[in-house]
PDB file of C-alpha atoms in Angstrom:
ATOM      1  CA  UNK A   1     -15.107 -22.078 -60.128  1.00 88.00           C
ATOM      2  CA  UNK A   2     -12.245 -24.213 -59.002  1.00 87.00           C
ATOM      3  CA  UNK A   3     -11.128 -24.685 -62.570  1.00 89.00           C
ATOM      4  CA  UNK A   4     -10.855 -20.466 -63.319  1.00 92.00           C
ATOM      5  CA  UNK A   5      -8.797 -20.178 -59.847  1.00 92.00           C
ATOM      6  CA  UNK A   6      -6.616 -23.582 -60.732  1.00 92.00           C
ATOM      7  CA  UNK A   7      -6.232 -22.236 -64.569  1.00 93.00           C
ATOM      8  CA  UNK A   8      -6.748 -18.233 -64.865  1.00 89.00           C
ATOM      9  CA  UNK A   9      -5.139 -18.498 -67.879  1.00 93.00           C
ATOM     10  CA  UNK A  10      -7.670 -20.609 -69.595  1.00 95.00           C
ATOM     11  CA  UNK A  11     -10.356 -18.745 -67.798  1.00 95.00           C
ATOM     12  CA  UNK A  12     -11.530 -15.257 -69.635  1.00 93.00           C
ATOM     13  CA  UNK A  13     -14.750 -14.861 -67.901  1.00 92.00           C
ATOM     14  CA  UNK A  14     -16.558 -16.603 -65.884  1.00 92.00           C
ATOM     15  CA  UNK A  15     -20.270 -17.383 -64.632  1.00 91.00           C
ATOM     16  CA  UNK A  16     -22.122 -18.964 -61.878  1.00 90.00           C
ATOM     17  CA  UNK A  17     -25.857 -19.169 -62.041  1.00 89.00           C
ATOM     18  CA  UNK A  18     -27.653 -21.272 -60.005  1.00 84.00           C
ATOM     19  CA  UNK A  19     -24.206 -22.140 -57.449  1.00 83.00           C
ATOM     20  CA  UNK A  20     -24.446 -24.443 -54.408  1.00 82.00           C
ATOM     21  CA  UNK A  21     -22.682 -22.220 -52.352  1.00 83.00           C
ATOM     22  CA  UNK A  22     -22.421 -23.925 -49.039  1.00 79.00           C
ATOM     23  CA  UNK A  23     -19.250 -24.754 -46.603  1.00 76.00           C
ATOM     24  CA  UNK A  24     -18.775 -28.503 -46.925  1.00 76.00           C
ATOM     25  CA  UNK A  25     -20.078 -31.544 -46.348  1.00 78.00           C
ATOM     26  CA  UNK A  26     -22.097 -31.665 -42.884  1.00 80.00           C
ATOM     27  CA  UNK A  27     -23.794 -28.413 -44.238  1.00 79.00           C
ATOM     28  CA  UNK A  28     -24.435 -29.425 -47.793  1.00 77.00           C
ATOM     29  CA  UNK A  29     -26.130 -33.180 -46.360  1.00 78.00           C
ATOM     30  CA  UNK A  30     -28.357 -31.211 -43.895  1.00 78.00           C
ATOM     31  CA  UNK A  31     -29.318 -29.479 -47.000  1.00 78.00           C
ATOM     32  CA  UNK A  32     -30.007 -31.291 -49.562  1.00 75.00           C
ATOM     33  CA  UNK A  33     -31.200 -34.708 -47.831  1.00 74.00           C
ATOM     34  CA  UNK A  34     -34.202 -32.232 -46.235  1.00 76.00           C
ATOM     35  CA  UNK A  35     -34.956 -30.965 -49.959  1.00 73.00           C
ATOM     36  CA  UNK A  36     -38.035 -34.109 -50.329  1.00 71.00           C
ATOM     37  CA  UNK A  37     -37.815 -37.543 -49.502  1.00 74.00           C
ATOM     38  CA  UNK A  38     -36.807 -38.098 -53.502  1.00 70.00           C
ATOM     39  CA  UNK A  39     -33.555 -36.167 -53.190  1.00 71.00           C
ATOM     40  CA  UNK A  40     -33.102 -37.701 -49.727  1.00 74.00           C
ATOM     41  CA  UNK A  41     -33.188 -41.280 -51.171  1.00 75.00           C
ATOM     42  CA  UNK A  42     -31.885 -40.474 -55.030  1.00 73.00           C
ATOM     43  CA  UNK A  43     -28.579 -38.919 -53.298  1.00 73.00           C
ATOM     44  CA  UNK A  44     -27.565 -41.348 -51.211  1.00 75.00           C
ATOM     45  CA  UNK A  45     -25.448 -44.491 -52.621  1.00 73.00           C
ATOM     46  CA  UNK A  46     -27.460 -47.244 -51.018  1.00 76.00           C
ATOM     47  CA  UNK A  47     -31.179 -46.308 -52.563  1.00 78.00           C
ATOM     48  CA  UNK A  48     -29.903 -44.568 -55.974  1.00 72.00           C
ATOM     49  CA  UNK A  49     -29.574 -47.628 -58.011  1.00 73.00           C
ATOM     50  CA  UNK A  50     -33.114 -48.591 -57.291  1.00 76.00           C
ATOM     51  CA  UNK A  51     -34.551 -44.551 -57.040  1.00 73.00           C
ATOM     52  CA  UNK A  52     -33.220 -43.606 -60.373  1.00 69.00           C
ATOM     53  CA  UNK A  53     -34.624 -45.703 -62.912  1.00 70.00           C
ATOM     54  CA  UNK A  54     -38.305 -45.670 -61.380  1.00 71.00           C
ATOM     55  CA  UNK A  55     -38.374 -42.219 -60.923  1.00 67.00           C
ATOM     56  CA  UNK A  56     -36.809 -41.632 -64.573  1.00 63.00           C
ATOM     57  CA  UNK A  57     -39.695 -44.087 -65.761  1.00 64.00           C
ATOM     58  CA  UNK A  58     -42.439 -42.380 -63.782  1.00 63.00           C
ATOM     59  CA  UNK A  59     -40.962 -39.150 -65.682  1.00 56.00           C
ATOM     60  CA  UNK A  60     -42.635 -40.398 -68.594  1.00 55.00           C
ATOM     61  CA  UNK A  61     -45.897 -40.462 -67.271  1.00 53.00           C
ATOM     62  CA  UNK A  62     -46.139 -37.227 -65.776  1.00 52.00           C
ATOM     63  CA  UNK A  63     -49.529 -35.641 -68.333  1.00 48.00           C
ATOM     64  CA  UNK A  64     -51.130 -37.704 -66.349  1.00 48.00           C
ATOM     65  CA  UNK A  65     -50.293 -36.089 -63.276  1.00 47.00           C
ATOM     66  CA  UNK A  66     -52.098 -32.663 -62.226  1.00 46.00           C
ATOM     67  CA  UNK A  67     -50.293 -29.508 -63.269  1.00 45.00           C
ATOM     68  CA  UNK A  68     -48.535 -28.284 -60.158  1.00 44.00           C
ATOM     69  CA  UNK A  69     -47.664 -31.651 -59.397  1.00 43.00           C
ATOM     70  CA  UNK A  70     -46.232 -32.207 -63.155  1.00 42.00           C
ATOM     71  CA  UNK A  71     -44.389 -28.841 -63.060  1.00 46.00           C
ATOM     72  CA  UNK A  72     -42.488 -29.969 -60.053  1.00 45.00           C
ATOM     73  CA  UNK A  73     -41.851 -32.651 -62.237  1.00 44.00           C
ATOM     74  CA  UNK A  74     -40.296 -30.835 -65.236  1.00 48.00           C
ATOM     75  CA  UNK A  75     -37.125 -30.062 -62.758  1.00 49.00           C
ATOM     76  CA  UNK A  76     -37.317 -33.524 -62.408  1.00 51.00           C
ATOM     77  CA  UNK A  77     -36.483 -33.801 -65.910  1.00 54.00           C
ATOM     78  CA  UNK A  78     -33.299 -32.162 -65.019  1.00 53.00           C
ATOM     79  CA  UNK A  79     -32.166 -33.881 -62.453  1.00 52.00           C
ATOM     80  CA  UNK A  80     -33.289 -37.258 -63.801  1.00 52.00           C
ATOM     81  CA  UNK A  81     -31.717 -36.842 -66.765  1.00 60.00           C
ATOM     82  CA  UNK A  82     -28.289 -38.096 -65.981  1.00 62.00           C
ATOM     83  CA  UNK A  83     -27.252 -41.874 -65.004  1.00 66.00           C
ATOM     84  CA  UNK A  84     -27.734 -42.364 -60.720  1.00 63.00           C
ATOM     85  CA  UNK A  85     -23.788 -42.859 -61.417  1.00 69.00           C
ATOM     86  CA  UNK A  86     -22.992 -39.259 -63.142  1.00 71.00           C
ATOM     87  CA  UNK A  87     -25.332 -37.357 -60.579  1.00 67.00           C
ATOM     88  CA  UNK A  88     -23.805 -38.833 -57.335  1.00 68.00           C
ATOM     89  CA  UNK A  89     -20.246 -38.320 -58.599  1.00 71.00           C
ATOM     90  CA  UNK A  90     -21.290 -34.590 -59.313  1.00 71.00           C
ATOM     91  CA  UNK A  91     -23.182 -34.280 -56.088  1.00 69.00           C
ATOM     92  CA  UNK A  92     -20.123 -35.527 -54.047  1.00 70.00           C
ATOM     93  CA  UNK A  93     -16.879 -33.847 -55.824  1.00 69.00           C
ATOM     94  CA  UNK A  94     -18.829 -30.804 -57.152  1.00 68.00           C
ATOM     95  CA  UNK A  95     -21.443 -29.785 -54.667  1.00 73.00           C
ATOM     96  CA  UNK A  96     -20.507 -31.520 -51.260  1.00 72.00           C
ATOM     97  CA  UNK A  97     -16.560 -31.452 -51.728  1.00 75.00           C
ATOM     98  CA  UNK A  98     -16.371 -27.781 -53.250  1.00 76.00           C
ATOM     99  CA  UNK A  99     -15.641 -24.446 -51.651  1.00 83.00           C
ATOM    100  CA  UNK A 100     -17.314 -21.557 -52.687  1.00 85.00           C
ATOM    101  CA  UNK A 101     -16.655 -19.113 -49.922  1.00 84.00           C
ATOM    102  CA  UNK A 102     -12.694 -19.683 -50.420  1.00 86.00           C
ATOM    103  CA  UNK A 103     -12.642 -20.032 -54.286  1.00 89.00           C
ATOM    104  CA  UNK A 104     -14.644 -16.600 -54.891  1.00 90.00           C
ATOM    105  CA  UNK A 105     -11.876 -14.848 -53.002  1.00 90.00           C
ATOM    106  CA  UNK A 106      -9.079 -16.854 -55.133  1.00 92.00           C
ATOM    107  CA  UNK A 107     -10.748 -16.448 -58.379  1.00 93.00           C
ATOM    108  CA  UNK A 108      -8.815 -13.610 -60.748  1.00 93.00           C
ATOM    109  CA  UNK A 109     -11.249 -13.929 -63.481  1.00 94.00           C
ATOM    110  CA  UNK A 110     -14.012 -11.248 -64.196  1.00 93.00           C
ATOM    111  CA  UNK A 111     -16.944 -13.569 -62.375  1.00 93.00           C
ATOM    112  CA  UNK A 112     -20.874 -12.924 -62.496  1.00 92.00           C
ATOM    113  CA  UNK A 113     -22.266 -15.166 -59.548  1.00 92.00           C
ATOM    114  CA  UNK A 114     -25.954 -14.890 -60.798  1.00 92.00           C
ATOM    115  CA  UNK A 115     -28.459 -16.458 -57.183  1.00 90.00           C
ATOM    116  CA  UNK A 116     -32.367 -16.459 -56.805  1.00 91.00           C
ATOM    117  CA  UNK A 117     -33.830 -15.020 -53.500  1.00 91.00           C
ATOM    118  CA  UNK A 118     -36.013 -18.158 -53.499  1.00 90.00           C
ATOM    119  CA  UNK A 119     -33.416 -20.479 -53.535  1.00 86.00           C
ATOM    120  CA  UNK A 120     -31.916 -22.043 -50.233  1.00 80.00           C
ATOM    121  CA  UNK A 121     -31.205 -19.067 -47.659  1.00 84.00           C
ATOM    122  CA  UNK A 122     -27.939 -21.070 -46.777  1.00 84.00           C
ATOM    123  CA  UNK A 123     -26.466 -20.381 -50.830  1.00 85.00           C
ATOM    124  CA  UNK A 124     -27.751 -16.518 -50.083  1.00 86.00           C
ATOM    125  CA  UNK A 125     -25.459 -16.475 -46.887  1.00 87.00           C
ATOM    126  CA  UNK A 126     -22.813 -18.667 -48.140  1.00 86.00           C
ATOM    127  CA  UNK A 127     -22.341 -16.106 -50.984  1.00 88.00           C
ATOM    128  CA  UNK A 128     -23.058 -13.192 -48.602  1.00 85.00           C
ATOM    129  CA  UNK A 129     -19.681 -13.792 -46.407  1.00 86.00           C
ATOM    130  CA  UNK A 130     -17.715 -15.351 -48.737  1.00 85.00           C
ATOM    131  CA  UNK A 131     -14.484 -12.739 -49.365  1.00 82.00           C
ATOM    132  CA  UNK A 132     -14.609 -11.425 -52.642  1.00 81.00           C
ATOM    133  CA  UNK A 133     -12.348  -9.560 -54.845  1.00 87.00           C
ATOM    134  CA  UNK A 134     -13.327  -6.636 -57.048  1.00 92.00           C
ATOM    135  CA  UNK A 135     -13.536  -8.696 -59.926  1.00 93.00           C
ATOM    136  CA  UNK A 136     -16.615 -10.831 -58.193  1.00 93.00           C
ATOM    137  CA  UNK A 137     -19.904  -9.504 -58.843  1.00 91.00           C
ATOM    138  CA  UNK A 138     -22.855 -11.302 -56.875  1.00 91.00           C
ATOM    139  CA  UNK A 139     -26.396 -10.448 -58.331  1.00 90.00           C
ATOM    140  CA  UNK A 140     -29.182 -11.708 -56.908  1.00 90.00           C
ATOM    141  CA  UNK A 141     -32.632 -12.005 -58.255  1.00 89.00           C
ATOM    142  CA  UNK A 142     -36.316 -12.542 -57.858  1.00 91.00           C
ATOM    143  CA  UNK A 143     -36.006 -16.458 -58.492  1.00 90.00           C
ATOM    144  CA  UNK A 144     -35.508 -19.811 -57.149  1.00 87.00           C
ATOM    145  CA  UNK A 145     -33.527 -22.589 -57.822  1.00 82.00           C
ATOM    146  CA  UNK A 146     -33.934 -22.876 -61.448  1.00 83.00           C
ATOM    147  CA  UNK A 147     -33.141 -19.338 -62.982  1.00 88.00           C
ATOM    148  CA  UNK A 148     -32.195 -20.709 -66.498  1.00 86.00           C
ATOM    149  CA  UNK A 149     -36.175 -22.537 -66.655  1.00 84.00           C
ATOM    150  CA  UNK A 150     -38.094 -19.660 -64.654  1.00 86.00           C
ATOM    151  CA  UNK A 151     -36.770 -16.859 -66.196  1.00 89.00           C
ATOM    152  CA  UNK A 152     -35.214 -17.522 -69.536  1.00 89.00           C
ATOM    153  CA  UNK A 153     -35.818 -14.249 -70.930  1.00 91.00           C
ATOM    154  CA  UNK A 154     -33.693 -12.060 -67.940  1.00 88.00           C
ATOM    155  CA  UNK A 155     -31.517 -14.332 -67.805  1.00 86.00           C
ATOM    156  CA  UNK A 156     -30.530 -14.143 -71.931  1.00 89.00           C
ATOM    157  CA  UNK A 157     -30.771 -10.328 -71.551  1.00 88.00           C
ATOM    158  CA  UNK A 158     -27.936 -10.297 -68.552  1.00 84.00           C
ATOM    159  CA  UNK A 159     -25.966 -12.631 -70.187  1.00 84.00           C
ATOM    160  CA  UNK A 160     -25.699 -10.171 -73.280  1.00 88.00           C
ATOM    161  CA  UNK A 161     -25.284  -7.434 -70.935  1.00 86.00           C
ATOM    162  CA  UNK A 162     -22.317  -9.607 -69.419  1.00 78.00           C
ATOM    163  CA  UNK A 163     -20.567 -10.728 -72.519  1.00 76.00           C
TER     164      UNK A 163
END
């Protein structure tokens, strides 16, 4: 988002899906740190070197686990997926340091903010108020967190709809 307002003419399109829309740091902390005691301790910089590669280990071993409990898990993949180094660098200059509510009402672009009603109610609000221009659409939809995994299908259908 800050790239398309900081380079329009790079920028044809643009969309969000999924966006962490919350107004900085002290907000996006009480957030995520209350998401489970695994984001709470993978997040911060003391415990990640130690979280990471145990929980990317116990990753592996999840068939064993029950299903809800391993479905959990397969977001897990996700987020596990990336060093403790590249998720706390995008976590802090991405997520904590960014700013939704003023970049949607810089942003020139054509922009699709795609949001699930399950997700956080704080990224509904944040959205909500944030001052948007005509060329801003905000859709929201019967998901959660994880639109591209939950609903693969709508999602490939409004994309083509989009572009």
């Amino acid at each position: 988002l800050r790239y398309a307002v900081q380079n329009k003419a790079r920028v044809e399109k643009l969309l969000l899906i999924n966006t962490p829309a919350m107004s900085g740091p002290k907000e996006v902390d009480q957030t995520m740190l209350k998401v489970s005691l695994l984001y709470n301790v993978a997040l911060r910089p003391v415990t990640r070197r130690i979280v990471w590669p145990v929980a990317r280990m116990s990753n592996r071993f999840k068939r064993l686990l029950p299903t809800k409990i391993s479905r959990h898990m397969n977001y897990d993949d996700h987020f596990f997926s990336h060093s403790a180094r590249s998720r706390s660098k995008s976590y802090k200059n991405l997520i904590r340091h960014g700013d939704v509510k003023t970049d949607l009402g810089r942003v020139e672009v054509e922009t699709l903010v795609v949001s699930g009603t399950k997700d956080f109610g704080i990224y509904l609000q944040t959205l909500n108020q944030a001052p948007t221009r005509p060329n801003v659409q905000i859709e929201n939809i019967d998901a959660g967190h994880h639109i591209p995994l939950d609903l693969p299908d709508l999602l490939t259908r409004r994309l083509a709809q989009y572009y």
